[in-house]
mmCIF file of N, CA, C and O in Angstrom:
data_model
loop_
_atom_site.group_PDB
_atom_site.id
_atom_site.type_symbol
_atom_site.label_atom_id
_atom_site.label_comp_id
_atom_site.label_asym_id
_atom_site.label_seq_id
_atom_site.Cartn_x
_atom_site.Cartn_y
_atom_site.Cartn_z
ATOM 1 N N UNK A 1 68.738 114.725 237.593
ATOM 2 C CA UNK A 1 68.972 115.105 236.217
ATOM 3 C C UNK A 1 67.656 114.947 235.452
ATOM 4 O O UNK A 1 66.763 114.115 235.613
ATOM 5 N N UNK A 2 67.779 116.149 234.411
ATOM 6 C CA UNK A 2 66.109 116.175 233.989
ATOM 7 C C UNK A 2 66.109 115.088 232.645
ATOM 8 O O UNK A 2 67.055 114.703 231.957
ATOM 9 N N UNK A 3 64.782 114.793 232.577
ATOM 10 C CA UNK A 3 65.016 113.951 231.118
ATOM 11 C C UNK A 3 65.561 114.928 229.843
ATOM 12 O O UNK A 3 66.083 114.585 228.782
ATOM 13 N N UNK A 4 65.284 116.085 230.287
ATOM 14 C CA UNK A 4 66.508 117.067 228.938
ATOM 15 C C UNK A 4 67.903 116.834 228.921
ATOM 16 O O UNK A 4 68.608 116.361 228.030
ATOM 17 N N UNK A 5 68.207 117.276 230.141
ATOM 18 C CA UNK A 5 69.419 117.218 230.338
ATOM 19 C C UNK A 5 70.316 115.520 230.281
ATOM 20 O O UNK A 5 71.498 115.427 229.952
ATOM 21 N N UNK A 6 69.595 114.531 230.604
ATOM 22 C CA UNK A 6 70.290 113.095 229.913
ATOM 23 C C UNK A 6 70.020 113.179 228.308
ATOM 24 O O UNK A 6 71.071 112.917 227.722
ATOM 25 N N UNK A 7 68.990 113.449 227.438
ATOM 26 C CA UNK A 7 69.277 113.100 226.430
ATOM 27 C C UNK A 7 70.026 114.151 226.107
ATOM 28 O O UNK A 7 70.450 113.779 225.013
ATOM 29 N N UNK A 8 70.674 115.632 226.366
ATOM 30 C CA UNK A 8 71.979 116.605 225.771
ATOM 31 C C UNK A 8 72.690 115.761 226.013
ATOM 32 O O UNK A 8 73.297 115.485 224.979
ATOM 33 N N UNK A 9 73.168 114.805 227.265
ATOM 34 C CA UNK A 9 74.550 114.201 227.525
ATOM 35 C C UNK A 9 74.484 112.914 226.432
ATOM 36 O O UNK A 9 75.541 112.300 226.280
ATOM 37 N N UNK A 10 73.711 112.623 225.927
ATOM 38 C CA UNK A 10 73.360 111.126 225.575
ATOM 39 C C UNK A 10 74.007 112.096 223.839
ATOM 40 O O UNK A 10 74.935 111.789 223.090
ATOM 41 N N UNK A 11 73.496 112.705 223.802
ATOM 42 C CA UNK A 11 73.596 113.107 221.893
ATOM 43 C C UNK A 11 74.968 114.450 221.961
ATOM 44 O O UNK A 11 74.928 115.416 221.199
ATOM 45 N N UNK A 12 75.892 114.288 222.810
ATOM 46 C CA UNK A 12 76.434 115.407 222.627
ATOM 47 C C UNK A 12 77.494 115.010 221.767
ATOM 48 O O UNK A 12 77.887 113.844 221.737
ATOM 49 N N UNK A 13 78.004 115.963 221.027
ATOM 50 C CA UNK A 13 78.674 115.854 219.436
ATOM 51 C C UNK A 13 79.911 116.179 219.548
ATOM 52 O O UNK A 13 80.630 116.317 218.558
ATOM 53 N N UNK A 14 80.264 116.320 220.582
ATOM 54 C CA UNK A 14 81.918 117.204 220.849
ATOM 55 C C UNK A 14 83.062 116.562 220.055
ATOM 56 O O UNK A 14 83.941 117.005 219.316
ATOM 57 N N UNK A 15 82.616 115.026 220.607
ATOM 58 C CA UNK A 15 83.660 113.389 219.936
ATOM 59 C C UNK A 15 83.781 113.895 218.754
ATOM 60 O O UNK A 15 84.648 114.679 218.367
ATOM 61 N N UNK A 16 82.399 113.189 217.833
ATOM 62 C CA UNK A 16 82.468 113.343 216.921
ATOM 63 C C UNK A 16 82.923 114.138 215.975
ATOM 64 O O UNK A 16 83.719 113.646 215.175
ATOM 65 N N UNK A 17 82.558 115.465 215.840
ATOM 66 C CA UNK A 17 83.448 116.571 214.947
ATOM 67 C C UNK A 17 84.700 116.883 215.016
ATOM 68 O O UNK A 17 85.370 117.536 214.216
ATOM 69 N N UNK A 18 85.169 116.124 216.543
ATOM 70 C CA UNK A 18 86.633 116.068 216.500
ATOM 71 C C UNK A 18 87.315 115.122 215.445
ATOM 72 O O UNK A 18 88.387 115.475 214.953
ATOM 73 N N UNK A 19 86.751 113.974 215.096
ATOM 74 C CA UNK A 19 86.981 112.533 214.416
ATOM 75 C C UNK A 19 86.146 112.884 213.326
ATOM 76 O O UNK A 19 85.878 111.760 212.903
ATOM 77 N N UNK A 20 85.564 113.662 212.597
ATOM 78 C CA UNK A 20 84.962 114.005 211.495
ATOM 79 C C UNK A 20 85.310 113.313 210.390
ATOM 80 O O UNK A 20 84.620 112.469 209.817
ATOM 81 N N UNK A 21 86.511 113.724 210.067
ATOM 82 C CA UNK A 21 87.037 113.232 208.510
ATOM 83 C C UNK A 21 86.796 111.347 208.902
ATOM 84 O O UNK A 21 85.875 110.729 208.368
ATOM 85 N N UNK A 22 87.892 110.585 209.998
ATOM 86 C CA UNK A 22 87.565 109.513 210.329
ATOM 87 C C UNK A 22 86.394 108.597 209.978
ATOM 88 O O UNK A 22 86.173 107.591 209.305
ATOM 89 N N UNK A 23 85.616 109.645 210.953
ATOM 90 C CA UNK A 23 83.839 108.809 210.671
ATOM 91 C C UNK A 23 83.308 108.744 210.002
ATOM 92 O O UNK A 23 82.555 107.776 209.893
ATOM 93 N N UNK A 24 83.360 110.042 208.831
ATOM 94 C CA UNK A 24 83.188 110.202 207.524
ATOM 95 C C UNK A 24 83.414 109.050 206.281
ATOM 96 O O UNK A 24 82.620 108.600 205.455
ATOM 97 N N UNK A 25 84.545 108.841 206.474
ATOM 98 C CA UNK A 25 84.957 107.794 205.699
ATOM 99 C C UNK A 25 84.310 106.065 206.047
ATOM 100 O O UNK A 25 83.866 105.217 205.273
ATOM 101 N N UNK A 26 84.528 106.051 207.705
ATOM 102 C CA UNK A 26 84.676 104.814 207.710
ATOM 103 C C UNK A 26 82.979 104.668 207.443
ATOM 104 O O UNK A 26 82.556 103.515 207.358
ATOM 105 N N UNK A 27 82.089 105.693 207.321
ATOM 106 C CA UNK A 27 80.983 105.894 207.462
ATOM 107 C C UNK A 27 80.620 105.478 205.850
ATOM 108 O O UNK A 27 79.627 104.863 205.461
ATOM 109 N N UNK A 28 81.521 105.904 205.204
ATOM 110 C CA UNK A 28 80.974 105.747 203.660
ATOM 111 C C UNK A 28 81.515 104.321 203.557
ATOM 112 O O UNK A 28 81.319 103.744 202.488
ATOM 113 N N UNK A 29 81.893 103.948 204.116
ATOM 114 C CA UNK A 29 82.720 102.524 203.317
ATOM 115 C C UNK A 29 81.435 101.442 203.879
ATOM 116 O O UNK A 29 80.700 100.828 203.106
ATOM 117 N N UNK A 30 81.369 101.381 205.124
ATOM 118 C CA UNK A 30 79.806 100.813 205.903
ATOM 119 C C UNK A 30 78.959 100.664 205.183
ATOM 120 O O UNK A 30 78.516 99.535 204.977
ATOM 121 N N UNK A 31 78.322 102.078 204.391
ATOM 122 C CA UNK A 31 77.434 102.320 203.741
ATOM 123 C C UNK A 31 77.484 101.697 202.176
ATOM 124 O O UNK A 31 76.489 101.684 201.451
ATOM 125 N N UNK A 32 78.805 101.181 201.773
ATOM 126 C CA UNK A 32 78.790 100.829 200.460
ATOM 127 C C UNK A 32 78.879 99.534 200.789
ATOM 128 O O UNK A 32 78.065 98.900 200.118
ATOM 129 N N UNK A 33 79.538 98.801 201.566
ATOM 130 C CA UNK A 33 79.476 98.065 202.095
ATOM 131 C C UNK A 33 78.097 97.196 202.129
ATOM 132 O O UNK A 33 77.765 96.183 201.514
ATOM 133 N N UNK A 34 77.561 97.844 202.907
ATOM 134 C CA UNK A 34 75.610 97.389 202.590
ATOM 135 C C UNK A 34 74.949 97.610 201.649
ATOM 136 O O UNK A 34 74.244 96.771 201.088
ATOM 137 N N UNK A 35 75.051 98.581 201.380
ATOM 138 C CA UNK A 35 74.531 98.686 199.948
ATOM 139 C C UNK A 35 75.054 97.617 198.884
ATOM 140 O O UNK A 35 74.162 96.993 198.309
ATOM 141 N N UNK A 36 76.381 97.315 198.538
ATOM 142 C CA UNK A 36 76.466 95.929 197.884
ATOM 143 C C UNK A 36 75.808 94.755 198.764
ATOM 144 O O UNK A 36 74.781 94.222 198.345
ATOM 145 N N UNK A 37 76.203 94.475 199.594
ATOM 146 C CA UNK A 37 75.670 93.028 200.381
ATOM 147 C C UNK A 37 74.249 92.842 200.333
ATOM 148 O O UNK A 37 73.841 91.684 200.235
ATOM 149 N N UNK A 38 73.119 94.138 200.404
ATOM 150 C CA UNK A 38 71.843 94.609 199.811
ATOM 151 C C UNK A 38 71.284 94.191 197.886
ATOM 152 O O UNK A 38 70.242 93.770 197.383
ATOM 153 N N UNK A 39 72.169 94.458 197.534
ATOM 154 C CA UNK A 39 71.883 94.085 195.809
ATOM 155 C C UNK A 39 72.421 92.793 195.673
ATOM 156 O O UNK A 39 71.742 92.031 194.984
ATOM 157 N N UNK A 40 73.711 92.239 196.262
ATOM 158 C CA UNK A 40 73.769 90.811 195.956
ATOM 159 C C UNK A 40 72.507 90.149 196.682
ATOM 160 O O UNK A 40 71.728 89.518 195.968
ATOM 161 N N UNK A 41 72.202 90.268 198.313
ATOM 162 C CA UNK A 41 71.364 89.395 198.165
ATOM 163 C C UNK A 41 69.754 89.814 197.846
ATOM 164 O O UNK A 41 68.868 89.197 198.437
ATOM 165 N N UNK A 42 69.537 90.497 197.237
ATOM 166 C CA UNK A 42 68.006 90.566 196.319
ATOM 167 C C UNK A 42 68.483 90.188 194.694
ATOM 168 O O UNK A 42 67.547 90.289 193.901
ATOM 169 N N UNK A 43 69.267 89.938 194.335
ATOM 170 C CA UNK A 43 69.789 89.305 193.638
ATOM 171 C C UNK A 43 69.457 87.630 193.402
ATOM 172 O O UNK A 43 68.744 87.006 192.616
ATOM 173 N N UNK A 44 70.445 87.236 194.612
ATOM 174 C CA UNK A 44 70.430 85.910 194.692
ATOM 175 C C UNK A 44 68.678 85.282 195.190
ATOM 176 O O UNK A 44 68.306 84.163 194.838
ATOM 177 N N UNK A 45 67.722 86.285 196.086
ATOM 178 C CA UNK A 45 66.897 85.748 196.212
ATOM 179 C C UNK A 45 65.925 85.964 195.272
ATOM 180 O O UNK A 45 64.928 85.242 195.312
ATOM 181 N N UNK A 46 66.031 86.957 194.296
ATOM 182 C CA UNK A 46 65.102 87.202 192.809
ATOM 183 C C UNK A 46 65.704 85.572 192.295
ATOM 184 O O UNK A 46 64.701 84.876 192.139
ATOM 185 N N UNK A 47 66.422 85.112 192.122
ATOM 186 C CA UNK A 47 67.232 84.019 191.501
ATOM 187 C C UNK A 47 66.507 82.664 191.584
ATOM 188 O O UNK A 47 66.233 81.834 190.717
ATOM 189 N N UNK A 48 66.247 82.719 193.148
ATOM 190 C CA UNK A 48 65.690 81.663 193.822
ATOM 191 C C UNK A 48 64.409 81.871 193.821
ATOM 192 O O UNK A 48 63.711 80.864 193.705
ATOM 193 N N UNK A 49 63.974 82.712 193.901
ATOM 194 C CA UNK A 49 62.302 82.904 193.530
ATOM 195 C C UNK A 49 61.810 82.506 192.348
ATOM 196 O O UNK A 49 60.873 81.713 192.265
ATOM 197 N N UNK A 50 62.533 83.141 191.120
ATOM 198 C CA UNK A 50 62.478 82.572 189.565
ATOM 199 C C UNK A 50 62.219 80.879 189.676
ATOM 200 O O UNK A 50 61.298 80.471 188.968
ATOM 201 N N UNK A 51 62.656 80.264 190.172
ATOM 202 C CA UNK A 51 62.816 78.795 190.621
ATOM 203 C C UNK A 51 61.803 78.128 191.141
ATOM 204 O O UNK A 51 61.167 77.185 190.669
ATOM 205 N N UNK A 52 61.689 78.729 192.227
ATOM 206 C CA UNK A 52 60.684 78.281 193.067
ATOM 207 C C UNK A 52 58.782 78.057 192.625
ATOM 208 O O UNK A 52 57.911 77.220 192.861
ATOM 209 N N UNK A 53 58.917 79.627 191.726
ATOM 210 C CA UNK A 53 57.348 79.978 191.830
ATOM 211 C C UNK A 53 57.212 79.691 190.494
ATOM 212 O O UNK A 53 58.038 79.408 189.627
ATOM 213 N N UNK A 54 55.687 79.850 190.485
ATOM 214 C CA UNK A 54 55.162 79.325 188.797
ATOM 215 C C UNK A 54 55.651 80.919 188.563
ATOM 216 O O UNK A 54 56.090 81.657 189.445
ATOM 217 N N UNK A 55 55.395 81.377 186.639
ATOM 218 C CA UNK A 55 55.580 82.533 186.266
ATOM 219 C C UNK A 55 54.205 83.436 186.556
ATOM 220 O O UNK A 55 54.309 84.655 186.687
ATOM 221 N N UNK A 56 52.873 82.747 186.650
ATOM 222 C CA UNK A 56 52.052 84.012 186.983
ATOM 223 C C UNK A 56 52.303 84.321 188.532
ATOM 224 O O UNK A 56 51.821 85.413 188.832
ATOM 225 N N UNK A 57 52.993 83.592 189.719
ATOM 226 C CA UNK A 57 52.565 84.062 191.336
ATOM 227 C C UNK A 57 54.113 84.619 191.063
ATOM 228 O O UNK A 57 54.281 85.280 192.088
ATOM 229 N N UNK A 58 55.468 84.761 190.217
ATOM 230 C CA UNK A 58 56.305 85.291 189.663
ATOM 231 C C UNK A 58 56.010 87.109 189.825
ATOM 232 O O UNK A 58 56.163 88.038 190.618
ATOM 233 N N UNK A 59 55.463 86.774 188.392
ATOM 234 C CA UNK A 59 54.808 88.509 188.048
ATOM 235 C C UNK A 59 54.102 89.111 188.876
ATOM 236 O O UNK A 59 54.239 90.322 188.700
ATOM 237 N N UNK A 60 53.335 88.859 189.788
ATOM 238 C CA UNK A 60 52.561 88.763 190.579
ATOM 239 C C UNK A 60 53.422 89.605 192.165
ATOM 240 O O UNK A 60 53.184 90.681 192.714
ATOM 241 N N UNK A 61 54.356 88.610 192.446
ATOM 242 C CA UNK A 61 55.307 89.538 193.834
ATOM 243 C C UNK A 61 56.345 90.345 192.820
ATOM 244 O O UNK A 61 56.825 91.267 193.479
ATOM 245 N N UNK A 62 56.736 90.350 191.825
ATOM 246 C CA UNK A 62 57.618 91.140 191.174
ATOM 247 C C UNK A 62 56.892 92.392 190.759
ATOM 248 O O UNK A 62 57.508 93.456 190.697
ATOM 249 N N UNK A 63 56.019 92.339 190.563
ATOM 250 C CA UNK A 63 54.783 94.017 190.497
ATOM 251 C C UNK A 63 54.552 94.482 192.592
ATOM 252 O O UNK A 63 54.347 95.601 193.062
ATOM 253 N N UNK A 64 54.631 93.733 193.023
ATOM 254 C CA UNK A 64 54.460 94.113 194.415
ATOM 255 C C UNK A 64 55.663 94.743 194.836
ATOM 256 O O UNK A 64 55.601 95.891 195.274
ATOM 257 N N UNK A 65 56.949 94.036 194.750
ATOM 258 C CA UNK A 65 58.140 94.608 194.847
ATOM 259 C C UNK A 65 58.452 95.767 194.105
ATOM 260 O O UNK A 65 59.102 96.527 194.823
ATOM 261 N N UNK A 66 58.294 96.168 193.129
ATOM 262 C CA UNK A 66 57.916 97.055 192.495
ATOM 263 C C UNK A 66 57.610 98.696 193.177
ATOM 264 O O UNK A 66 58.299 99.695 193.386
ATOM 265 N N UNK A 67 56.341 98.352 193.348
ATOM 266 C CA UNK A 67 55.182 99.169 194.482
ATOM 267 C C UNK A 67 56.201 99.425 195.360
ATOM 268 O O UNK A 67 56.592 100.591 195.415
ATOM 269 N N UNK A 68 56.770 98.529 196.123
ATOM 270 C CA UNK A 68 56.962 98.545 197.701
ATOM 271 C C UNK A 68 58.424 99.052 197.385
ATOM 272 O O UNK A 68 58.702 99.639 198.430
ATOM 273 N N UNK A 69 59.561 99.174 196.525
ATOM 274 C CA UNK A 69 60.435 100.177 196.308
ATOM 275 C C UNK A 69 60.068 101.478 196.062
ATOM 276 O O UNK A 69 60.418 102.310 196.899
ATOM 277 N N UNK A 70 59.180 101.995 194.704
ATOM 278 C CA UNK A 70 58.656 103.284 194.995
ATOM 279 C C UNK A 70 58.388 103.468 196.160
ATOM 280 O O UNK A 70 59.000 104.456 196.568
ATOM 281 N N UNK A 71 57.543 102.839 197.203
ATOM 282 C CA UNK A 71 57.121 103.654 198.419
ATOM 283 C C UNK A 71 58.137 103.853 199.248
ATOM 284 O O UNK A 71 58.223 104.891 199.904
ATOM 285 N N UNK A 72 59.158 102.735 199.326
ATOM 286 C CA UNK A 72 60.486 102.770 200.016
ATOM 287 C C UNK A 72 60.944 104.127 199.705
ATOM 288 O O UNK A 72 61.231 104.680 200.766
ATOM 289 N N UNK A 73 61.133 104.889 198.709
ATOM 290 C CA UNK A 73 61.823 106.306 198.871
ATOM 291 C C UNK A 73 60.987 107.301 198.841
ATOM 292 O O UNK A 73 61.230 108.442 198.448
ATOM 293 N N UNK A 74 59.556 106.707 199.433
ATOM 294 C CA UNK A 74 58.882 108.177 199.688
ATOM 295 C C UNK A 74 59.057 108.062 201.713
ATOM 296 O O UNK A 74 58.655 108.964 202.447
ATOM 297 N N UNK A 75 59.585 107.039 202.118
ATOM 298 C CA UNK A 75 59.220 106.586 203.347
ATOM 299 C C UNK A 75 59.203 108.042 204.279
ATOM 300 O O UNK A 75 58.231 108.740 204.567
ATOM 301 N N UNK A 76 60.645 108.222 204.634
ATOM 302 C CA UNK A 76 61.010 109.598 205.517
ATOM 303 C C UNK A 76 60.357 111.159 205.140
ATOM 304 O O UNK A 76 60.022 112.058 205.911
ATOM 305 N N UNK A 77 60.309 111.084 203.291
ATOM 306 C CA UNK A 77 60.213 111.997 202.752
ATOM 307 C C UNK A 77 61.238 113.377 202.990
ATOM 308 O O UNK A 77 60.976 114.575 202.886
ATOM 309 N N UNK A 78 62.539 112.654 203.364
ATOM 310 C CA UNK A 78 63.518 113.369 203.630
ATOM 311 C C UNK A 78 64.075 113.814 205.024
ATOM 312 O O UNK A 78 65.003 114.621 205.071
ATOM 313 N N UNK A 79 63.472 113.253 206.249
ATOM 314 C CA UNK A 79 63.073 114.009 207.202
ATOM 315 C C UNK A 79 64.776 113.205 208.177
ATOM 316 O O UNK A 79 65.002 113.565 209.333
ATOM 317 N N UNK A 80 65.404 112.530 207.704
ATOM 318 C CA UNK A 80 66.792 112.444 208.468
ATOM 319 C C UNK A 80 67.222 112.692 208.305
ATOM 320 O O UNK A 80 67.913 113.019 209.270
ATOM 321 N N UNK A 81 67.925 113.173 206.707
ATOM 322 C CA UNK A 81 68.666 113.989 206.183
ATOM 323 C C UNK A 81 67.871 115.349 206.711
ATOM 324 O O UNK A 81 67.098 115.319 205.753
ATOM 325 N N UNK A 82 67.597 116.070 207.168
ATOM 326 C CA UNK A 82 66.847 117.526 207.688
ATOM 327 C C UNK A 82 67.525 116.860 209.068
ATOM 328 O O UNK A 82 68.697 117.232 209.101
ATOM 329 N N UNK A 83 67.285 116.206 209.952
ATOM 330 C CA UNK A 83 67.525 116.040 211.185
ATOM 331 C C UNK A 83 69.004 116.187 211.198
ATOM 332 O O UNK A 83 69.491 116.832 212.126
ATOM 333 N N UNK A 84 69.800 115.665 210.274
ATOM 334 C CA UNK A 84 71.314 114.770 210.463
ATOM 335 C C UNK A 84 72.067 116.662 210.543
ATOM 336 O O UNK A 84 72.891 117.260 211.234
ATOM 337 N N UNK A 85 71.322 116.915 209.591
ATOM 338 C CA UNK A 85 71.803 118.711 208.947
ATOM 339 C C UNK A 85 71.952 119.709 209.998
ATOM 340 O O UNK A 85 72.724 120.667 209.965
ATOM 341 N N UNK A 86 70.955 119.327 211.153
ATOM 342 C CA UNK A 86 70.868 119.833 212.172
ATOM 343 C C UNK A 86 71.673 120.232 213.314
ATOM 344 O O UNK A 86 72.184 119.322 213.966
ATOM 345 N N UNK A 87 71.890 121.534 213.698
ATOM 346 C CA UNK A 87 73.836 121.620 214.629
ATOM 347 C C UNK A 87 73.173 121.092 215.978
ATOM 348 O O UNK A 87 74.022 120.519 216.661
ATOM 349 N N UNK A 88 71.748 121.116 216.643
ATOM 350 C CA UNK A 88 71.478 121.162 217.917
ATOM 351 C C UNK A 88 69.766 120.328 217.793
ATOM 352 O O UNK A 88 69.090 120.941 216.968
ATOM 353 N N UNK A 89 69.274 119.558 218.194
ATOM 354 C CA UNK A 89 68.279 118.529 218.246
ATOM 355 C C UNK A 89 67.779 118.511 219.690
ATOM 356 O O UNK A 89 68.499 118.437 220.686
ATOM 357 N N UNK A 90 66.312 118.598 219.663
ATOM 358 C CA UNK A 90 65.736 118.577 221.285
ATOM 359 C C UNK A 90 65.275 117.509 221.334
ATOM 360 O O UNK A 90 64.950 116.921 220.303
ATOM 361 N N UNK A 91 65.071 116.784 222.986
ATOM 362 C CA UNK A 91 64.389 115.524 222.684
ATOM 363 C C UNK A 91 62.847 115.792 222.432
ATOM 364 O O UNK A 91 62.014 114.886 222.402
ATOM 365 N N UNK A 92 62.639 116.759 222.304
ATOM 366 C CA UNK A 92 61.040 116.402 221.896
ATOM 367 C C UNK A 92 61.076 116.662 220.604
ATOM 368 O O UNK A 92 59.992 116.560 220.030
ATOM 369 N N UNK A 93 62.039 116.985 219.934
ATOM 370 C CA UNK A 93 62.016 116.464 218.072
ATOM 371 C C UNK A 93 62.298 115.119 217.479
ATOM 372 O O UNK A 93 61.850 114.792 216.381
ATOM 373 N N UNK A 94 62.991 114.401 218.164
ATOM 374 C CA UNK A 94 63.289 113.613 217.999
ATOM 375 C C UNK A 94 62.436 112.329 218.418
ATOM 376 O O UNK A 94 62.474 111.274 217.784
ATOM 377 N N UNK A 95 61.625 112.551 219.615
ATOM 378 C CA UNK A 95 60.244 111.515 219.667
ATOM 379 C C UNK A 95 59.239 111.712 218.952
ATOM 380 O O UNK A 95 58.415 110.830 218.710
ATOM 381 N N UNK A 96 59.139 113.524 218.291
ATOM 382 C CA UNK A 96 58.511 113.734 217.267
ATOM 383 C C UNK A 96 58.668 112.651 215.982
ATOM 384 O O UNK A 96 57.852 112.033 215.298
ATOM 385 N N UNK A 97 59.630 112.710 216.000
ATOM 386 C CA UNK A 97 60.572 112.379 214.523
ATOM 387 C C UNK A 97 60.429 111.402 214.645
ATOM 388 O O UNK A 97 60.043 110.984 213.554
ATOM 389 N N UNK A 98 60.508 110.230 215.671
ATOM 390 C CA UNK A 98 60.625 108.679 215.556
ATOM 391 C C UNK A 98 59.793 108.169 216.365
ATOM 392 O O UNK A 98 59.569 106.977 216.155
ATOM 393 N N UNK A 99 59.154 108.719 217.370
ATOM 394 C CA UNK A 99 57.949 108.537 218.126
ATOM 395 C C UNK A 99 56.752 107.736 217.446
ATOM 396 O O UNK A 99 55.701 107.557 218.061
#
């Protein structure tokens, strides 16, 4: 078996679109799911930082964090959502893509 032909068997989608609505959902709930458990704890550790540090080494990682969220949504620049959209994926896009 060629290395093409294991990763078609490895990514084949047949399951899935059968269970669509299913995965869909349980997919969004996951996702909100983390996404709260994500804001409580940068929350609780902004909390504990306030505490910990003087106010200038404060301002100081709170301008860094800052920075490092803007860059956080330039990261992919969209490029999984383009992949996810995708009906058929080769493995050499995908070592492209994450390679």
């Amino acid at each position: 078996m060629t290395k093409a032909e294991k990763f078609k068997q490895l990514t084949c989608t047949q399951n899935v679109r059968e269970n669509l609505r299913t995965s869909s959902v349980r997919a969004a709930a996951l996702i909100g799911a983390a996404g709260a458990f994500e804001f409580v704890l940068r929350i609780v550790s902004t909390a504990l930082l306030t505490r910990l540090l003087l106010p200038e080494q404060f301002g100081l990682v709170m301008m860094v964090t800052a920075v490092t969220a803007v860059a956080d949504q330039f990261r992919d620049l969209g490029l999984s959502s383009a992949t996810i959209q995708r009906k058929d994926i080769s493995c050499e896009e995908v070592t492209n893509l994450f390679g």
